[in-house]
Amino acid sequence: AGPMGEAPELDAVLAGGGWDVGMNLEGASHPTGPVRLGKNVCYVVLAVLFNEEDGVLLVQEAKPECRGQWYLPAGRMEPGEGIVDAMKREVKEESGLECEALTLLALEERGPAWIRFVFLARPTGGTLKTLEEADAESLQATWWAGDPRALPLRAPDILPLLDLATRYRRSPPHPPTLPQDLPCASICLRLLLTFTDHAGDLWVLLGTAGTPHLPVVACGTSPPELRGGFQVPVRRLLRDCLSPDPHPGPLGLLGLQHRAGGAGGADGICFNVLLSVPPGAAPPELRGTAFRWWHVEGESLRGRILQRLRTTVPIRS
């Protein structure tokens, strides 16, 4: 079956693609029903755009609580809407410009209750909204070439995102990453969990139910789980299968999949995330038979995995 016979989705996941989630969810927490935007999950999109002169697109807020302050184009995704479509709609409504997505720059999350997709995009048409065209979405938009801190900002949380965007344009720290159009009923994480020993040998954790596969854990939708973030299901899985419980490094995003208006109106997303457990003499011992360590022998696959360990979209929890 070749090297990918062990986990056929590995190739797609490493390349930023998607893979059918199927029914094999690991971990104890199974969501009680489909996740729904506006009911038990909230997705927010935000866009960073630059013009030829390196000005950044900023919009002046119209909402009463922050009227007159400046921010990047951003807003909530609507049910039945694709992630990139939502970003384009918000940019158009708030700034008057058409755009296309180049890559995700960051994923910010506080569990399913609040996930923000930060895009780098480029303008493709339209005209900047002026004060004469002010509406409920925004007062006006501008290309700002100076220090954004000279403006009254709605919140300083956009400053690190502008830094990320500037760095990406100079030297991309990860390949272009955009959502894949594949359905998912819940919010779940497909884990590429790696271990490297002192000699540089690499192992990947595989689930053994059915065909060997990368483990998939669902984020629960109980109130504490909604607030707990992505680390909660990951830690639960590691506690259940590894002894002693290792402290994995930070999560990095390899890709994600979402289909607007999925089965039963579900707005689920599967995030393909990469994380590693600290190196040691041998892979951590596994409890039970639900998982096994797969020794990666192909040199090119090993190289690709090690390279992606350094080149993922940052996840900010």
Short mmCIF file of C-alpha atoms in Angstrom, two decimals:
data_model
loop_
_atom_site.label_atom_id
_atom_site.label_comp_id
_atom_site.label_asym_id
_atom_site.label_seq_id
_atom_site.Cartn_x
_atom_site.Cartn_y
_atom_site.Cartn_z
CA ALA A 1 0.00 0.00 0.00
CA GLY A 2 3.06 2.27 0.01
CA PRO A 3 4.10 4.56 2.88
CA MET A 4 0.72 6.35 2.91
CA GLY A 5 -1.09 3.04 3.35
CA GLU A 6 -0.54 3.58 7.07
CA ALA A 7 -2.60 6.77 7.14
CA PRO A 8 -3.84 7.73 3.68
CA GLU A 9 -4.99 11.18 4.79
CA LEU A 10 -1.48 12.17 5.90
CA ASP A 11 -0.51 13.35 2.42
CA ALA A 12 -3.59 15.56 2.07
CA VAL A 13 -3.23 16.98 5.58
CA LEU A 14 0.46 17.85 5.14
CA ALA A 15 -0.40 19.68 1.91
CA GLY A 16 -3.06 21.81 3.66
CA GLY A 17 -5.94 19.78 2.16
CA GLY A 18 -8.90 18.10 3.83
CA TRP A 19 -10.09 14.53 4.33
CA ASP A 20 -13.46 12.96 5.10
CA VAL A 21 -13.96 13.07 8.88
CA GLY A 22 -16.01 9.86 8.93
CA MET A 23 -17.52 8.51 12.11
CA ASN A 24 -14.31 7.49 13.90
CA LEU A 25 -14.12 10.12 16.62
CA GLU A 26 -11.64 9.44 19.41
CA GLY A 27 -12.00 10.72 22.92
CA ALA A 28 -14.98 10.47 25.22
CA SER A 29 -16.72 13.74 24.41
CA HIS A 30 -19.21 13.29 21.61
CA PRO A 31 -21.19 16.42 20.80
CA THR A 32 -24.86 16.15 21.60
CA GLY A 33 -26.03 17.52 18.25
CA PRO A 34 -24.83 19.48 15.24
CA VAL A 35 -23.11 22.77 15.95
CA ARG A 36 -25.03 25.80 14.70
CA LEU A 37 -23.85 29.34 14.13
CA GLY A 38 -25.69 31.76 16.37
CA LYS A 39 -26.84 28.90 18.63
CA ASN A 40 -23.77 27.23 20.19
CA VAL A 41 -20.84 28.50 18.12
CA CYS A 42 -19.58 31.86 16.91
CA TYR A 43 -17.22 32.31 13.96
CA VAL A 44 -15.69 35.69 13.24
CA VAL A 45 -13.74 36.68 10.11
CA LEU A 46 -11.15 39.45 9.92
CA ALA A 47 -9.14 40.63 6.91
CA VAL A 48 -5.80 42.38 6.47
CA LEU A 49 -5.37 44.08 3.08
CA PHE A 50 -2.56 46.28 1.81
CA ASN A 51 -2.42 48.54 -1.25
CA GLU A 52 0.57 49.15 -3.57
CA GLU A 53 1.94 51.81 -1.20
CA ASP A 54 1.84 49.45 1.82
CA GLY A 55 -1.15 51.24 3.30
CA VAL A 56 -3.39 48.94 5.36
CA LEU A 57 -7.16 48.95 4.90
CA LEU A 58 -8.89 50.30 8.01
CA VAL A 59 -12.58 50.99 8.56
CA GLN A 60 -14.21 53.50 10.88
CA GLU A 61 -16.79 51.90 13.15
CA ALA A 62 -20.45 52.90 13.07
CA LYS A 63 -21.66 50.81 16.03
CA PRO A 64 -22.74 53.04 18.95
CA GLU A 65 -20.33 51.45 21.45
CA CYS A 66 -17.23 52.14 19.31
CA ARG A 67 -18.45 54.79 16.85
CA GLY A 68 -15.62 56.73 15.19
CA GLN A 69 -12.92 54.28 16.21
CA TRP A 70 -10.84 52.37 13.64
CA TYR A 71 -10.41 48.63 13.07
CA LEU A 72 -9.67 46.03 10.44
CA PRO A 73 -12.70 44.82 8.44
CA ALA A 74 -14.27 42.10 10.58
CA GLY A 75 -17.59 40.57 11.50
CA ARG A 76 -19.55 37.43 12.30
CA MET A 77 -20.12 34.64 9.85
CA GLU A 78 -23.75 33.98 9.00
CA PRO A 79 -25.41 30.54 8.90
CA GLY A 80 -25.07 28.88 5.48
CA GLU A 81 -22.05 31.01 4.58
CA GLY A 82 -18.55 29.81 3.62
CA ILE A 83 -15.62 31.16 5.65
CA VAL A 84 -13.95 32.96 2.71
CA ASP A 85 -17.35 34.21 1.45
CA ALA A 86 -18.01 35.73 4.88
CA MET A 87 -14.64 37.50 4.81
CA LYS A 88 -15.31 38.92 1.31
CA ARG A 89 -18.79 40.07 2.36
CA GLU A 90 -17.49 41.86 5.47
CA VAL A 91 -14.73 43.61 3.49
CA LYS A 92 -17.28 44.72 0.85
CA GLU A 93 -19.88 45.90 3.38
CA GLU A 94 -17.42 47.79 5.57
CA SER A 95 -14.94 49.18 3.03
CA GLY A 96 -16.62 49.08 -0.40
CA LEU A 97 -13.81 46.92 -1.83
CA GLU A 98 -13.88 43.51 -3.51
CA CYS A 99 -11.07 41.16 -2.51
CA GLU A 100 -9.64 37.68 -2.76
CA ALA A 101 -8.21 35.61 0.09
CA LEU A 102 -4.49 34.79 -0.06
CA THR A 103 -4.02 32.79 3.14
CA LEU A 104 -5.08 32.39 6.73
CA LEU A 105 -2.62 34.33 8.89
CA ALA A 106 -3.80 33.09 12.27
CA LEU A 107 -6.59 31.27 14.01
CA GLU A 108 -7.72 32.74 17.30
CA GLU A 109 -9.89 30.61 19.50
CA ARG A 110 -11.66 30.45 22.83
CA GLY A 111 -13.27 27.10 22.12
CA PRO A 112 -16.28 26.65 19.82
CA ALA A 113 -17.94 29.62 21.55
CA TRP A 114 -15.61 32.02 19.66
CA ILE A 115 -13.28 31.30 16.75
CA ARG A 116 -11.76 34.07 14.64
CA PHE A 117 -10.28 33.47 11.20
CA VAL A 118 -7.64 36.07 10.33
CA PHE A 119 -7.01 36.35 6.57
CA LEU A 120 -4.48 38.11 4.42
CA ALA A 121 -6.36 39.24 1.31
CA ARG A 122 -5.75 41.48 -1.69
CA PRO A 123 -8.06 44.07 -3.22
CA THR A 124 -9.49 43.20 -6.65
CA GLY A 125 -11.96 46.05 -7.27
CA GLY A 126 -14.56 48.36 -5.82
CA THR A 127 -14.11 51.86 -4.41
CA LEU A 128 -13.34 52.97 -0.86
CA LYS A 129 -16.40 53.88 1.17
CA THR A 130 -16.56 57.62 1.92
CA LEU A 131 -18.31 59.46 4.76
CA GLU A 132 -21.15 60.27 2.33
CA GLU A 133 -21.80 56.53 2.06
CA ALA A 134 -21.74 55.88 5.83
CA ASP A 135 -24.23 53.24 6.94
CA ALA A 136 -24.84 50.81 9.82
CA GLU A 137 -21.82 48.71 8.73
CA SER A 138 -19.20 51.47 8.92
CA LEU A 139 -18.68 55.22 8.55
CA GLN A 140 -15.84 55.12 6.00
CA ALA A 141 -12.69 53.24 4.99
CA THR A 142 -9.14 54.37 4.31
CA TRP A 143 -5.70 53.10 3.27
CA TRP A 144 -3.57 54.00 6.30
CA ALA A 145 0.18 54.17 5.69
CA GLY A 146 1.21 55.53 9.09
CA ASP A 147 1.43 53.89 12.49
CA PRO A 148 -2.08 52.57 13.29
CA ARG A 149 -1.50 53.47 16.94
CA ALA A 150 -1.80 57.11 15.94
CA LEU A 151 -5.53 56.45 15.38
CA PRO A 152 -8.21 55.82 17.99
CA LEU A 153 -8.41 52.02 17.58
CA ARG A 154 -11.43 50.00 18.63
CA ALA A 155 -9.02 47.50 20.23
CA PRO A 156 -5.24 46.96 20.18
CA ASP A 157 -5.67 43.25 19.32
CA ILE A 158 -5.20 44.07 15.63
CA LEU A 159 -1.59 45.26 16.14
CA PRO A 160 -0.03 41.76 16.44
CA LEU A 161 -2.12 40.68 13.43
CA LEU A 162 -0.68 43.54 11.37
CA ASP A 163 2.80 42.38 12.42
CA LEU A 164 1.97 38.83 11.29
CA ALA A 165 0.72 40.14 7.93
CA THR A 166 3.82 42.28 7.39
CA ARG A 167 6.08 39.33 8.20
CA TYR A 168 4.10 37.03 5.90
CA ARG A 169 4.46 39.43 2.98
CA ARG A 170 8.21 39.70 3.55
CA SER A 171 8.88 35.98 3.97
CA PRO A 172 5.92 33.56 4.30
CA PRO A 173 6.38 31.44 7.45
CA HIS A 174 3.87 28.84 6.16
CA PRO A 175 2.40 27.85 2.78
CA PRO A 176 -0.83 29.59 1.67
CA THR A 177 -3.63 27.97 3.70
CA LEU A 178 -7.32 28.32 2.86
CA PRO A 179 -10.42 26.41 4.03
CA GLN A 180 -11.29 23.26 2.07
CA ASP A 181 -14.87 22.59 1.02
CA LEU A 182 -15.67 19.39 2.95
CA PRO A 183 -18.54 18.83 5.40
CA CYS A 184 -18.16 18.33 9.15
CA ALA A 185 -20.99 17.97 11.68
CA SER A 186 -19.12 19.08 14.80
CA ILE A 187 -16.10 21.17 15.65
CA CYS A 188 -13.26 18.71 15.74
CA LEU A 189 -9.49 18.49 15.59
CA ARG A 190 -7.63 16.00 13.43
CA LEU A 191 -4.30 15.50 15.19
CA LEU A 192 -0.96 14.96 13.58
CA LEU A 193 0.84 14.16 16.82
CA THR A 194 4.55 13.49 16.43
CA PHE A 195 7.36 12.19 18.59
CA THR A 196 11.07 12.41 17.73
CA ASP A 197 13.66 10.37 19.63
CA HIS A 198 17.20 11.52 20.44
CA ALA A 199 18.54 9.88 17.27
CA GLY A 200 16.10 11.89 15.11
CA ASP A 201 13.71 9.01 14.36
CA LEU A 202 10.11 10.15 13.92
CA TRP A 203 6.84 8.54 15.02
CA VAL A 204 3.23 9.56 14.37
CA LEU A 205 0.27 8.59 16.58
CA LEU A 206 -2.42 6.64 14.70
CA GLY A 207 -5.91 5.55 15.73
CA THR A 208 -6.44 1.83 15.11
CA ALA A 209 -10.25 1.59 14.74
CA GLY A 210 -11.03 0.71 11.11
CA THR A 211 -8.17 1.70 8.80
CA PRO A 212 -5.22 3.31 10.60
CA HIS A 213 -5.93 7.04 10.67
CA LEU A 214 -4.92 10.29 12.29
CA PRO A 215 -6.94 10.64 15.51
CA VAL A 216 -9.94 13.00 15.40
CA VAL A 217 -11.32 14.50 18.63
CA ALA A 218 -14.51 16.52 18.92
CA CYS A 219 -14.79 19.72 20.92
CA GLY A 220 -17.62 19.33 23.41
CA THR A 221 -20.44 21.86 23.52
CA SER A 222 -21.12 21.94 27.28
CA PRO A 223 -20.57 25.43 28.76
CA PRO A 224 -17.13 24.67 30.33
CA GLU A 225 -15.97 22.97 27.11
CA LEU A 226 -17.22 25.85 24.99
CA ARG A 227 -14.96 28.16 26.98
CA GLY A 228 -12.06 25.74 27.39
CA GLY A 229 -10.56 26.00 23.95
CA PHE A 230 -8.90 23.45 21.69
CA GLN A 231 -6.45 22.32 24.37
CA VAL A 232 -9.26 20.61 26.33
CA PRO A 233 -10.08 17.75 23.90
CA VAL A 234 -6.39 17.35 23.01
CA ARG A 235 -5.37 17.03 26.67
CA ARG A 236 -8.25 14.63 27.30
CA LEU A 237 -7.11 12.38 24.45
CA LEU A 238 -3.48 12.43 25.59
CA ARG A 239 -4.47 11.71 29.18
CA ASP A 240 -6.53 8.74 27.99
CA CYS A 241 -3.90 7.18 25.75
CA LEU A 242 -0.43 8.21 26.90
CA SER A 243 1.23 7.44 30.19
CA PRO A 244 2.43 9.57 31.83
CA ASP A 245 0.53 12.52 30.42
CA PRO A 246 3.12 14.44 28.31
CA HIS A 247 2.90 18.18 27.90
CA PRO A 248 2.66 18.72 24.15
CA GLY A 249 4.01 21.81 22.42
CA PRO A 250 1.66 24.47 21.04
CA LEU A 251 -0.91 23.58 18.39
CA GLY A 252 -0.20 24.69 14.82
CA LEU A 253 -2.78 24.70 12.04
CA LEU A 254 -2.08 22.70 8.87
CA GLY A 255 -5.50 23.25 7.28
CA LEU A 256 -9.23 23.17 7.90
CA GLN A 257 -12.41 22.02 6.25
CA HIS A 258 -15.93 23.44 6.35
CA ARG A 259 -18.94 23.26 4.10
CA ALA A 260 -21.64 25.90 4.43
CA GLY A 261 -25.08 24.47 5.13
CA GLY A 262 -23.87 20.96 5.87
CA ALA A 263 -26.09 17.98 6.67
CA GLY A 264 -28.91 18.99 9.01
CA GLY A 265 -27.72 22.61 8.88
CA ALA A 266 -24.52 21.79 10.77
CA ASP A 267 -21.80 24.48 10.73
CA GLY A 268 -19.00 22.22 11.93
CA ILE A 269 -15.33 22.63 11.07
CA CYS A 270 -12.51 20.09 11.17
CA PHE A 271 -9.16 21.68 12.00
CA ASN A 272 -6.06 19.72 11.02
CA VAL A 273 -3.57 20.50 13.76
CA LEU A 274 0.03 19.53 14.29
CA LEU A 275 1.64 19.13 17.69
CA SER A 276 4.57 17.24 19.12
CA VAL A 277 5.26 15.60 22.46
CA PRO A 278 8.66 16.31 24.02
CA PRO A 279 11.54 14.21 22.61
CA GLY A 280 12.87 11.27 24.58
CA ALA A 281 14.61 7.92 24.26
CA ALA A 282 11.49 6.12 22.99
CA PRO A 283 7.87 7.04 22.16
CA PRO A 284 5.71 7.44 25.29
CA GLU A 285 3.98 4.24 26.30
CA LEU A 286 0.38 3.84 25.12
CA ARG A 287 -2.53 2.64 27.23
CA GLY A 288 -4.89 0.18 25.55
CA THR A 289 -5.06 -0.71 21.87
CA ALA A 290 -7.01 2.26 20.46
CA PHE A 291 -3.76 3.90 19.28
CA ARG A 292 -0.31 2.95 18.12
CA TRP A 293 2.89 4.73 17.20
CA TRP A 294 3.81 4.47 13.54
CA HIS A 295 7.53 4.77 12.76
CA VAL A 296 7.96 7.06 9.71
CA GLU A 297 10.62 5.44 7.57
CA GLY A 298 10.32 7.25 4.23
CA GLU A 299 12.96 9.99 4.18
CA SER A 300 10.89 12.46 2.12
CA LEU A 301 7.76 12.03 4.28
CA ARG A 302 9.84 12.43 7.43
CA GLY A 303 11.34 15.62 5.97
CA ARG A 304 7.91 17.00 5.10
CA ILE A 305 6.55 16.37 8.58
CA LEU A 306 9.59 17.92 10.27
CA GLN A 307 9.34 20.94 7.96
CA ARG A 308 5.65 21.43 8.75
CA LEU A 309 6.46 21.34 12.48
CA ARG A 310 8.12 24.71 11.85
CA THR A 311 5.68 26.08 9.25
CA THR A 312 2.11 26.07 10.50
CA VAL A 313 -0.52 28.80 10.81
CA PRO A 314 -0.36 29.99 14.44
CA ILE A 315 -3.29 29.14 16.70
CA ARG A 316 -3.81 31.70 19.45
CA SER A 317 -5.82 30.45 22.42
#
